[in-house]
């Protein structure tokens, strides 16, 4: 059964007096409790560290909360590095994992002292040419190729992904880096996304632990950490069972004790780069029904659109919707919930069973705390919404204002005609 929204109709109505819909809202209490659960699940590994994937949600207010809970950041671009720097996350608390990386990004990562995770063997001379002497700690991203299966279920297709090095390449990379003075080596892999199973992380861990033993034996490189990256998902649909992070941690420990400890590698640190799992369930897009349309189907038009939350339009992704104040009413109506873009895929839900919706009702779109606001764009000149934080003490804090037409037009230097408009 789907969890209830973390705010109710009365709270939203009060919030909307100051901050009209649409808006994102995040639950500080839920984020903190989840971060502590992750840390507890891997407490058996003294070196464990969670590097929150900034791409999932780049709001620095949320990143500061996670920093207070002991998390670092996983960055993949210059701007994400800037955000980390701005909240005083530097040094080995940053994991820089990127691909097709511009020189200035590598240079900035090195200046911040980030752990650089090389996506390709050709990046070794590229990085060396940019920064000169290589740092003593470097990581390499691994792609095992093929198809990832669990039983008869295909989880993902790593062989079709652009990321990482082959087995032969990572062996060669370790030898080259070792000869150039690198002392501490890391292994990183991301081979499946949004898995709803407790078995994925232990399966990946076993594969990487075996690789680590082989690499250390054949290259004399000292593996000091293994980064399991992301991939632990959240249950977007009501009938899906959520992952048990404690069972996942125990499964990784079992593989660790089976493979690394007997090989004399019981001091290897385990890292994670969770994004969706860390904040996904603790964010929502709140929008208001402003129109209804009765043609070949029943439509409810809301004041949000795919600019605000593109996942349903881009991926046909499911996001559960609660009509606030009508949680106990029967889902006896069938609607398409749509926004105002000039695109027919601008739909938050298609043929969705919901209670009867009236204009003015508030819709709480669940599981929007990761890869939602950050995927937003500005098609049709639509402007991105504000972001709010429901603090642990119940206070509402504005953590990002809504965009204005001035923001949208700000990059049009040398076009003074816009000066005649009053933007507000």
PDB file of C-alpha atoms in Angstrom, residues 193-334:
ATOM      1  CA  UNK A 193      19.320   1.639 -12.712  1.00  0.00           C
ATOM      2  CA  UNK A 194      16.427   1.813 -10.237  1.00  0.00           C
ATOM      3  CA  UNK A 195      16.510  -1.853  -9.224  1.00  0.00           C
ATOM      4  CA  UNK A 196      13.711  -2.976  -6.919  1.00  0.00           C
ATOM      5  CA  UNK A 197      15.453  -5.957  -5.375  1.00  0.00           C
ATOM      6  CA  UNK A 198      17.722  -6.551  -2.407  1.00  0.00           C
ATOM      7  CA  UNK A 199      19.949  -8.740  -4.550  1.00  0.00           C
ATOM      8  CA  UNK A 200      21.406  -6.194  -6.998  1.00  0.00           C
ATOM      9  CA  UNK A 201      24.021  -4.579  -4.762  1.00  0.00           C
ATOM     10  CA  UNK A 202      25.321  -7.922  -3.384  1.00  0.00           C
ATOM     11  CA  UNK A 203      25.494  -9.293  -6.949  1.00  0.00           C
ATOM     12  CA  UNK A 204      27.440  -6.252  -8.159  1.00  0.00           C
ATOM     13  CA  UNK A 205      29.638  -6.342  -5.057  1.00  0.00           C
ATOM     14  CA  UNK A 206      30.590  -9.967  -5.656  1.00  0.00           C
ATOM     15  CA  UNK A 207      31.584  -9.168  -9.229  1.00  0.00           C
ATOM     16  CA  UNK A 208      33.661  -6.140  -8.227  1.00  0.00           C
ATOM     17  CA  UNK A 209      35.261  -7.902  -5.253  1.00  0.00           C
ATOM     18  CA  UNK A 210      36.440 -10.724  -7.510  1.00  0.00           C
ATOM     19  CA  UNK A 211      37.778  -8.149  -9.978  1.00  0.00           C
ATOM     20  CA  UNK A 212      39.573  -6.313  -7.167  1.00  0.00           C
ATOM     21  CA  UNK A 213      41.328  -9.459  -5.975  1.00  0.00           C
ATOM     22  CA  UNK A 214      42.404 -10.253  -9.530  1.00  0.00           C
ATOM     23  CA  UNK A 215      43.604  -6.690 -10.194  1.00  0.00           C
ATOM     24  CA  UNK A 216      45.618  -6.467  -7.006  1.00  0.00           C
ATOM     25  CA  UNK A 217      47.216  -9.851  -7.665  1.00  0.00           C
ATOM     26  CA  UNK A 218      48.114  -9.179 -11.310  1.00  0.00           C
ATOM     27  CA  UNK A 219      49.024  -5.483 -11.241  1.00  0.00           C
ATOM     28  CA  UNK A 220      50.443  -4.989  -7.718  1.00  0.00           C
ATOM     29  CA  UNK A 221      48.102  -2.024  -7.387  1.00  0.00           C
ATOM     30  CA  UNK A 222      46.652  -1.458  -3.908  1.00  0.00           C
ATOM     31  CA  UNK A 223      42.857  -1.350  -4.053  1.00  0.00           C
ATOM     32  CA  UNK A 224      41.695   0.863  -1.188  1.00  0.00           C
ATOM     33  CA  UNK A 225      38.038   1.346  -2.062  1.00  0.00           C
ATOM     34  CA  UNK A 226      35.271  -0.163  -4.174  1.00  0.00           C
ATOM     35  CA  UNK A 227      32.445   2.122  -5.246  1.00  0.00           C
ATOM     36  CA  UNK A 228      29.147   0.328  -5.842  1.00  0.00           C
ATOM     37  CA  UNK A 229      27.698   3.569  -7.230  1.00  0.00           C
ATOM     38  CA  UNK A 230      23.912   3.879  -7.507  1.00  0.00           C
ATOM     39  CA  UNK A 231      21.195   1.627  -8.840  1.00  0.00           C
ATOM     40  CA  UNK A 232      19.205   0.944  -5.686  1.00  0.00           C
ATOM     41  CA  UNK A 233      15.737   2.076  -6.640  1.00  0.00           C
ATOM     42  CA  UNK A 234      12.473   3.135  -5.058  1.00  0.00           C
ATOM     43  CA  UNK A 235       8.967   1.715  -5.508  1.00  0.00           C
ATOM     44  CA  UNK A 236       7.145   4.203  -7.695  1.00  0.00           C
ATOM     45  CA  UNK A 237       4.105   1.947  -8.012  1.00  0.00           C
ATOM     46  CA  UNK A 238       1.844   1.066  -5.056  1.00  0.00           C
ATOM     47  CA  UNK A 239       2.197  -2.674  -5.685  1.00  0.00           C
ATOM     48  CA  UNK A 240       6.008  -2.626  -5.548  1.00  0.00           C
ATOM     49  CA  UNK A 241       7.828  -3.611  -2.373  1.00  0.00           C
ATOM     50  CA  UNK A 242      10.490  -1.185  -1.235  1.00  0.00           C
ATOM     51  CA  UNK A 243      14.113  -2.223  -0.933  1.00  0.00           C
ATOM     52  CA  UNK A 244      15.419  -3.158   2.506  1.00  0.00           C
ATOM     53  CA  UNK A 245      18.693  -1.253   2.884  1.00  0.00           C
ATOM     54  CA  UNK A 246      19.686  -3.344   5.909  1.00  0.00           C
ATOM     55  CA  UNK A 247      19.255  -6.591   3.943  1.00  0.00           C
ATOM     56  CA  UNK A 248      21.241  -5.027   1.101  1.00  0.00           C
ATOM     57  CA  UNK A 249      24.050  -4.041   3.462  1.00  0.00           C
ATOM     58  CA  UNK A 250      24.098  -7.533   4.944  1.00  0.00           C
ATOM     59  CA  UNK A 251      24.257  -9.063   1.469  1.00  0.00           C
ATOM     60  CA  UNK A 252      27.262  -6.911   0.545  1.00  0.00           C
ATOM     61  CA  UNK A 253      28.947  -7.878   3.835  1.00  0.00           C
ATOM     62  CA  UNK A 254      28.475 -11.577   3.089  1.00  0.00           C
ATOM     63  CA  UNK A 255      30.219 -11.150  -0.294  1.00  0.00           C
ATOM     64  CA  UNK A 256      32.940  -9.033   1.364  1.00  0.00           C
ATOM     65  CA  UNK A 257      33.633 -11.718   3.980  1.00  0.00           C
ATOM     66  CA  UNK A 258      33.589 -14.451   1.345  1.00  0.00           C
ATOM     67  CA  UNK A 259      35.897 -12.817  -1.211  1.00  0.00           C
ATOM     68  CA  UNK A 260      37.914  -9.878   0.112  1.00  0.00           C
ATOM     69  CA  UNK A 261      38.711 -10.965   3.658  1.00  0.00           C
ATOM     70  CA  UNK A 262      40.335 -14.307   2.694  1.00  0.00           C
ATOM     71  CA  UNK A 263      42.411 -12.426   0.081  1.00  0.00           C
ATOM     72  CA  UNK A 264      43.857 -10.179   2.785  1.00  0.00           C
ATOM     73  CA  UNK A 265      41.789  -7.214   1.596  1.00  0.00           C
ATOM     74  CA  UNK A 266      39.607  -6.771   4.667  1.00  0.00           C
ATOM     75  CA  UNK A 267      40.571  -3.100   4.908  1.00  0.00           C
ATOM     76  CA  UNK A 268      38.951  -2.075   1.591  1.00  0.00           C
ATOM     77  CA  UNK A 269      36.401   0.714   2.030  1.00  0.00           C
ATOM     78  CA  UNK A 270      32.957   0.439   0.462  1.00  0.00           C
ATOM     79  CA  UNK A 271      31.486   3.524  -1.170  1.00  0.00           C
ATOM     80  CA  UNK A 272      28.029   4.223  -2.597  1.00  0.00           C
ATOM     81  CA  UNK A 273      26.669   6.967  -4.847  1.00  0.00           C
ATOM     82  CA  UNK A 274      22.975   6.768  -4.149  1.00  0.00           C
ATOM     83  CA  UNK A 275      20.745   9.548  -5.392  1.00  0.00           C
ATOM     84  CA  UNK A 276      17.239   8.319  -6.073  1.00  0.00           C
ATOM     85  CA  UNK A 277      17.229   6.134  -2.960  1.00  0.00           C
ATOM     86  CA  UNK A 278      18.428   8.977  -0.741  1.00  0.00           C
ATOM     87  CA  UNK A 279      15.884  11.658  -1.618  1.00  0.00           C
ATOM     88  CA  UNK A 280      13.392  10.251  -4.141  1.00  0.00           C
ATOM     89  CA  UNK A 281      10.553   9.312  -1.769  1.00  0.00           C
ATOM     90  CA  UNK A 282      10.981  12.489   0.272  1.00  0.00           C
ATOM     91  CA  UNK A 283      10.038  14.983  -2.397  1.00  0.00           C
ATOM     92  CA  UNK A 284       6.757  15.753  -4.145  1.00  0.00           C
ATOM     93  CA  UNK A 285       5.393  18.048  -6.804  1.00  0.00           C
ATOM     94  CA  UNK A 286       2.220  19.737  -5.569  1.00  0.00           C
ATOM     95  CA  UNK A 287      -0.084  21.113  -8.238  1.00  0.00           C
ATOM     96  CA  UNK A 288      -3.663  22.354  -8.455  1.00  0.00           C
ATOM     97  CA  UNK A 289      -6.494  21.311 -10.753  1.00  0.00           C
ATOM     98  CA  UNK A 290      -7.454  24.370 -12.813  1.00  0.00           C
ATOM     99  CA  UNK A 291      -9.397  22.910 -15.756  1.00  0.00           C
ATOM    100  CA  UNK A 292     -11.470  19.897 -16.727  1.00  0.00           C
ATOM    101  CA  UNK A 293     -12.205  18.688 -20.222  1.00  0.00           C
ATOM    102  CA  UNK A 294     -14.735  16.126 -21.432  1.00  0.00           C
ATOM    103  CA  UNK A 295     -14.112  14.897 -24.977  1.00  0.00           C
ATOM    104  CA  UNK A 296     -13.091  11.398 -26.003  1.00  0.00           C
ATOM    105  CA  UNK A 297     -11.485  11.015 -22.598  1.00  0.00           C
ATOM    106  CA  UNK A 298     -11.780  12.734 -19.256  1.00  0.00           C
ATOM    107  CA  UNK A 299      -8.988  15.249 -18.650  1.00  0.00           C
ATOM    108  CA  UNK A 300      -7.939  17.217 -15.595  1.00  0.00           C
ATOM    109  CA  UNK A 301      -5.670  20.152 -16.381  1.00  0.00           C
ATOM    110  CA  UNK A 302      -3.274  21.237 -13.654  1.00  0.00           C
ATOM    111  CA  UNK A 303      -1.058  24.276 -13.165  1.00  0.00           C
ATOM    112  CA  UNK A 304       2.127  22.186 -13.488  1.00  0.00           C
ATOM    113  CA  UNK A 305       3.433  20.652 -16.703  1.00  0.00           C
ATOM    114  CA  UNK A 306       6.245  18.477 -18.022  1.00  0.00           C
ATOM    115  CA  UNK A 307       8.652  21.400 -17.615  1.00  0.00           C
ATOM    116  CA  UNK A 308       8.222  20.841 -13.879  1.00  0.00           C
ATOM    117  CA  UNK A 309       8.291  17.030 -13.969  1.00  0.00           C
ATOM    118  CA  UNK A 310       9.345  15.433 -17.239  1.00  0.00           C
ATOM    119  CA  UNK A 311       9.765  11.787 -16.223  1.00  0.00           C
ATOM    120  CA  UNK A 312       6.249  10.663 -17.267  1.00  0.00           C
ATOM    121  CA  UNK A 313       6.615  12.402 -20.646  1.00  0.00           C
ATOM    122  CA  UNK A 314      10.193  11.271 -21.261  1.00  0.00           C
ATOM    123  CA  UNK A 315      10.130   7.727 -19.909  1.00  0.00           C
ATOM    124  CA  UNK A 316       6.402   6.977 -19.551  1.00  0.00           C
ATOM    125  CA  UNK A 317       7.340   6.750 -15.891  1.00  0.00           C
ATOM    126  CA  UNK A 318       4.683   6.158 -13.259  1.00  0.00           C
ATOM    127  CA  UNK A 319       4.326   8.609 -10.381  1.00  0.00           C
ATOM    128  CA  UNK A 320       1.620   7.889  -7.858  1.00  0.00           C
ATOM    129  CA  UNK A 321      -0.874  10.722  -7.343  1.00  0.00           C
ATOM    130  CA  UNK A 322      -2.880  11.516  -4.236  1.00  0.00           C
ATOM    131  CA  UNK A 323      -5.782  13.954  -4.390  1.00  0.00           C
ATOM    132  CA  UNK A 324      -5.277  15.660  -1.060  1.00  0.00           C
ATOM    133  CA  UNK A 325      -8.286  15.520   1.223  1.00  0.00           C
ATOM    134  CA  UNK A 326      -9.803  12.651  -0.752  1.00  0.00           C
ATOM    135  CA  UNK A 327      -7.503   9.846   0.391  1.00  0.00           C
ATOM    136  CA  UNK A 328     -10.440   7.785   1.697  1.00  0.00           C
ATOM    137  CA  UNK A 329     -12.688   8.280  -1.330  1.00  0.00           C
ATOM    138  CA  UNK A 330     -13.105   5.601  -3.957  1.00  0.00           C
ATOM    139  CA  UNK A 331     -10.861   5.717  -7.052  1.00  0.00           C
ATOM    140  CA  UNK A 332     -13.905   5.423  -9.285  1.00  0.00           C
ATOM    141  CA  UNK A 333     -13.009   7.993 -11.953  1.00  0.00           C
ATOM    142  CA  UNK A 334     -10.571   7.570 -14.844  1.00  0.00           C
TER     143      UNK A 334
END
